């Protein structure tokens, strides 16, 4: 396959180039030398992200620049260290200790970062929750791993079904004035808690760091646990792929409740001592461009849906702002169409560098390094030292150009530690033995080693880069009194990549009406999350099913949608 590639700008000086040009013996041991624990033996992700930079003399550097409408705030590395120490002291006083599951349910705000880092300082396993999650999504996650602590605010607490979560011990609220009985107001507690000199709990590289729940095509979301060792790969991808340098102002648009927002919104940039931009509030083209202008963003990591939404706004909006500070743009989470790259080259004079990874992989694995040519439509090539293959159904390597299972040779430093209480699920990623991790994605490789995404091998839906399990949505739909059966698929969509579409069979006595369908959609939206609610619902008489087991044939439903988009002429 030949595709025209877009070569990197000449004369650039990139970290990856500087690091690798004279080093023919790259190995992870070398990378480990960048961490303080390499000399001290004392491991803690939050220490590497914050405290060590203060100790190295960078306390006055801005760690976080928060922008929300007209309000702005900055936090230096020293202030971030003090805040995380003080929050950690409060958490510790109320029992939080190494290995406890602590959930953080907060908006995009510096407090969300502080909460995550403070919990990690104590060795707790932190579970950031997406700010738009509704009751059921929250219940599934906290109940599954018997979360012991929660940091949230009074407003978000309304969406936490406390009565169904007996494991939850203490609730910490970020509000000064609180109405909830037995909860702890963090601002009040801070005033009453002595800061401890050495609040950090030193851990092992293999100890639990964070838990992110992720969907597959069956069952409830599974808890993917990562270990502190993930920092090795998160640091180096921040350096080589994001190309973070001392003066960079870096903006990752994802909320820390998503794995991208946690790994590349909190860990990787702080490990690289960058200045993070945090944009409070939802997507809005004007306020996004304004954020780039105000903060002087230099490195920008976002997702194809966001870029397509910006494209759809038109260049007039773009031209109202000064985005000339940008020097490096990256994308993740869903296929990046070539048009988006061409749009960026035309209007921002920059290429967009696609990256591929998954919750389970803990960090980027397939990337477009800033020094390499980009082939639009490709996700890039494996990170140095990472080996990938395209396998057939029996685990044999396929030749160039053939579509098969995208597999990664393990282990790599950031691979998940475990799937919480689900050894079988963990093993299912390695059907051909421990060497090859199977991603569930279908892909092909070209003669230059570039990898092209071709779809999923299961029924997982990817809408706006968010991973949605059809089973979860179907289960919720059939709880609605009017719904007898449901089959949920991803319908191709120009802006969002896919949208959630539900085919439903109504119970006897119900007839379809716009009001009923709106009610069903709201039913899901109010219980799971807005992004999981079907954007389209179609009522049918009968769902296609397998003859033997009677399982819903989602593939057939999807084929109907594709057929509508691209009718086959006979
Ligand atoms: O299908 C792939 C898609 O997102 C899945 C992983 O989703 P999640 O665990 O939520 O993590 C998302 C961000 C790390 C993958 O199995 N995906 C991720 N990146 C790309 C992608 N699909 C196409 N192109 C990408 N660059």
mmCIF file of N, CA, C and O in Angstrom, residues 212-248:
data_model
loop_
_atom_site.group_PDB
_atom_site.id
_atom_site.type_symbol
_atom_site.label_atom_id
_atom_site.label_comp_id
_atom_site.label_asym_id
_atom_site.label_seq_id
_atom_site.Cartn_x
_atom_site.Cartn_y
_atom_site.Cartn_z
ATOM 1 N N UNK A 212 -9.088 2.318 36.405
ATOM 2 C CA UNK A 212 -10.013 2.915 35.434
ATOM 3 C C UNK A 212 -10.931 1.801 34.951
ATOM 4 O O UNK A 212 -10.443 0.739 34.566
ATOM 5 N N UNK A 213 -12.207 2.087 34.978
ATOM 6 C CA UNK A 213 -13.163 1.086 34.499
ATOM 7 C C UNK A 213 -13.361 1.261 33.011
ATOM 8 O O UNK A 213 -13.438 2.376 32.501
ATOM 9 N N UNK A 214 -13.392 0.138 32.319
ATOM 10 C CA UNK A 214 -13.495 0.229 30.878
ATOM 11 C C UNK A 214 -14.431 -0.826 30.325
ATOM 12 O O UNK A 214 -14.564 -1.900 30.889
ATOM 13 N N UNK A 215 -15.079 -0.469 29.220
ATOM 14 C CA UNK A 215 -16.122 -1.345 28.679
ATOM 15 C C UNK A 215 -15.582 -2.257 27.600
ATOM 16 O O UNK A 215 -14.685 -1.894 26.847
ATOM 17 N N UNK A 216 -16.186 -3.408 27.519
ATOM 18 C CA UNK A 216 -15.947 -4.318 26.405
ATOM 19 C C UNK A 216 -17.299 -4.571 25.772
ATOM 20 O O UNK A 216 -18.239 -3.800 25.993
ATOM 21 N N UNK A 217 -17.420 -5.667 25.012
ATOM 22 C CA UNK A 217 -18.721 -5.861 24.370
ATOM 23 C C UNK A 217 -19.676 -6.637 25.262
ATOM 24 O O UNK A 217 -20.862 -6.698 25.004
ATOM 25 N N UNK A 218 -19.157 -7.243 26.332
ATOM 26 C CA UNK A 218 -20.062 -7.973 27.220
ATOM 27 C C UNK A 218 -19.858 -7.515 28.663
ATOM 28 O O UNK A 218 -18.786 -7.035 29.021
ATOM 29 N N UNK A 219 -20.902 -7.715 29.451
ATOM 30 C CA UNK A 219 -20.799 -7.496 30.898
ATOM 31 C C UNK A 219 -20.621 -6.045 31.297
ATOM 32 O O UNK A 219 -20.636 -5.136 30.478
ATOM 33 N N UNK A 220 -20.463 -5.871 32.588
ATOM 34 C CA UNK A 220 -20.288 -4.533 33.162
ATOM 35 C C UNK A 220 -18.852 -4.067 32.907
ATOM 36 O O UNK A 220 -17.979 -4.879 32.624
ATOM 37 N N UNK A 221 -18.593 -2.772 33.099
ATOM 38 C CA UNK A 221 -17.203 -2.299 32.933
ATOM 39 C C UNK A 221 -16.263 -3.029 33.890
ATOM 40 O O UNK A 221 -16.651 -3.391 35.006
ATOM 41 N N UNK A 222 -15.040 -3.248 33.422
ATOM 42 C CA UNK A 222 -14.042 -3.979 34.224
ATOM 43 C C UNK A 222 -13.009 -2.998 34.771
ATOM 44 O O UNK A 222 -12.625 -2.044 34.095
ATOM 45 N N UNK A 223 -12.551 -3.293 35.992
ATOM 46 C CA UNK A 223 -11.589 -2.397 36.654
ATOM 47 C C UNK A 223 -10.163 -2.733 36.253
ATOM 48 O O UNK A 223 -9.632 -3.783 36.607
ATOM 49 N N UNK A 224 -9.548 -1.844 35.503
ATOM 50 C CA UNK A 224 -8.163 -2.060 35.061
ATOM 51 C C UNK A 224 -7.241 -1.326 36.038
ATOM 52 O O UNK A 224 -7.334 -0.112 36.196
ATOM 53 N N UNK A 225 -6.388 -2.097 36.695
ATOM 54 C CA UNK A 225 -5.504 -1.498 37.699
ATOM 55 C C UNK A 225 -4.090 -1.367 37.135
ATOM 56 O O UNK A 225 -3.563 -2.301 36.533
ATOM 57 N N UNK A 226 -3.530 -0.190 37.338
ATOM 58 C CA UNK A 226 -2.152 0.051 36.909
ATOM 59 C C UNK A 226 -1.237 0.183 38.119
ATOM 60 O O UNK A 226 -1.689 0.489 39.223
ATOM 61 N N UNK A 227 0.044 -0.041 37.874
ATOM 62 C CA UNK A 227 1.038 0.024 38.948
ATOM 63 C C UNK A 227 1.909 1.267 38.771
ATOM 64 O O UNK A 227 1.970 1.846 37.684
ATOM 65 N N UNK A 228 2.633 1.636 39.836
ATOM 66 C CA UNK A 228 3.503 2.825 39.780
ATOM 67 C C UNK A 228 4.551 2.717 38.668
ATOM 68 O O UNK A 228 5.003 3.726 38.153
ATOM 69 N N UNK A 229 4.927 1.490 38.292
ATOM 70 C CA UNK A 229 5.931 1.336 37.222
ATOM 71 C C UNK A 229 5.478 1.967 35.905
ATOM 72 O O UNK A 229 6.290 2.233 35.019
ATOM 73 N N UNK A 230 4.159 2.214 35.754
ATOM 74 C CA UNK A 230 3.662 2.817 34.508
ATOM 75 C C UNK A 230 4.359 4.143 34.227
ATOM 76 O O UNK A 230 4.464 4.577 33.085
ATOM 77 N N UNK A 231 4.865 4.782 35.292
ATOM 78 C CA UNK A 231 5.487 6.102 35.102
ATOM 79 C C UNK A 231 6.670 6.052 34.136
ATOM 80 O O UNK A 231 6.988 7.040 33.491
ATOM 81 N N UNK A 232 7.319 4.892 34.044
ATOM 82 C CA UNK A 232 8.505 4.809 33.186
ATOM 83 C C UNK A 232 8.107 5.124 31.735
ATOM 84 O O UNK A 232 8.716 5.947 31.062
ATOM 85 N N UNK A 233 7.049 4.482 31.287
ATOM 86 C CA UNK A 233 6.619 4.680 29.900
ATOM 87 C C UNK A 233 5.854 5.998 29.736
ATOM 88 O O UNK A 233 5.935 6.647 28.696
ATOM 89 N N UNK A 234 5.134 6.388 30.792
ATOM 90 C CA UNK A 234 4.382 7.645 30.699
ATOM 91 C C UNK A 234 5.348 8.827 30.598
ATOM 92 O O UNK A 234 5.112 9.774 29.858
ATOM 93 N N UNK A 235 6.449 8.733 31.324
ATOM 94 C CA UNK A 235 7.451 9.793 31.251
ATOM 95 C C UNK A 235 8.061 9.858 29.849
ATOM 96 O O UNK A 235 8.126 10.920 29.229
ATOM 97 N N UNK A 236 8.474 8.700 29.348
ATOM 98 C CA UNK A 236 9.239 8.752 28.096
ATOM 99 C C UNK A 236 8.342 9.076 26.905
ATOM 100 O O UNK A 236 8.779 9.713 25.940
ATOM 101 N N UNK A 237 7.077 8.681 26.956
ATOM 102 C CA UNK A 237 6.189 9.066 25.844
ATOM 103 C C UNK A 237 5.884 10.567 25.946
ATOM 104 O O UNK A 237 5.752 11.242 24.926
ATOM 105 N N UNK A 238 5.801 11.077 27.166
ATOM 106 C CA UNK A 238 5.645 12.533 27.336
ATOM 107 C C UNK A 238 6.824 13.266 26.712
ATOM 108 O O UNK A 238 6.675 14.318 26.106
ATOM 109 N N UNK A 239 7.988 12.692 26.856
ATOM 110 C CA UNK A 239 9.199 13.331 26.339
ATOM 111 C C UNK A 239 9.327 13.155 24.821
ATOM 112 O O UNK A 239 9.601 14.087 24.103
ATOM 113 N N UNK A 240 9.105 11.931 24.337
ATOM 114 C CA UNK A 240 9.368 11.666 22.921
ATOM 115 C C UNK A 240 8.161 11.925 22.021
ATOM 116 O O UNK A 240 8.318 12.365 20.891
ATOM 117 N N UNK A 241 6.973 11.582 22.510
ATOM 118 C CA UNK A 241 5.802 11.684 21.630
ATOM 119 C C UNK A 241 5.152 13.063 21.780
ATOM 120 O O UNK A 241 4.897 13.748 20.796
ATOM 121 N N UNK A 242 4.921 13.476 23.038
ATOM 122 C CA UNK A 242 4.378 14.829 23.245
ATOM 123 C C UNK A 242 5.484 15.869 23.032
ATOM 124 O O UNK A 242 5.204 17.039 22.867
ATOM 125 N N UNK A 243 6.732 15.407 23.082
ATOM 126 C CA UNK A 243 7.905 16.276 22.895
ATOM 127 C C UNK A 243 7.917 17.424 23.912
ATOM 128 O O UNK A 243 8.221 18.575 23.568
ATOM 129 N N UNK A 244 7.584 17.126 25.159
ATOM 130 C CA UNK A 244 7.511 18.185 26.176
ATOM 131 C C UNK A 244 8.903 18.676 26.541
ATOM 132 O O UNK A 244 9.797 17.884 26.844
ATOM 133 N N UNK A 245 9.033 19.990 26.519
ATOM 134 C CA UNK A 245 10.316 20.636 26.863
ATOM 135 C C UNK A 245 10.066 21.686 27.943
ATOM 136 O O UNK A 245 8.913 22.025 28.231
ATOM 137 N N UNK A 246 11.153 22.224 28.466
ATOM 138 C CA UNK A 246 11.063 23.106 29.628
ATOM 139 C C UNK A 246 10.029 24.236 29.487
ATOM 140 O O UNK A 246 9.307 24.550 30.408
ATOM 141 N N UNK A 247 9.951 24.850 28.282
ATOM 142 C CA UNK A 247 9.071 26.016 28.172
ATOM 143 C C UNK A 247 7.690 25.702 27.631
ATOM 144 O O UNK A 247 6.946 26.613 27.271
ATOM 145 N N UNK A 248 7.355 24.427 27.535
ATOM 146 C CA UNK A 248 6.072 24.108 26.924
ATOM 147 C C UNK A 248 4.881 24.384 27.825
ATOM 148 O O UNK A 248 4.933 24.202 29.040
#
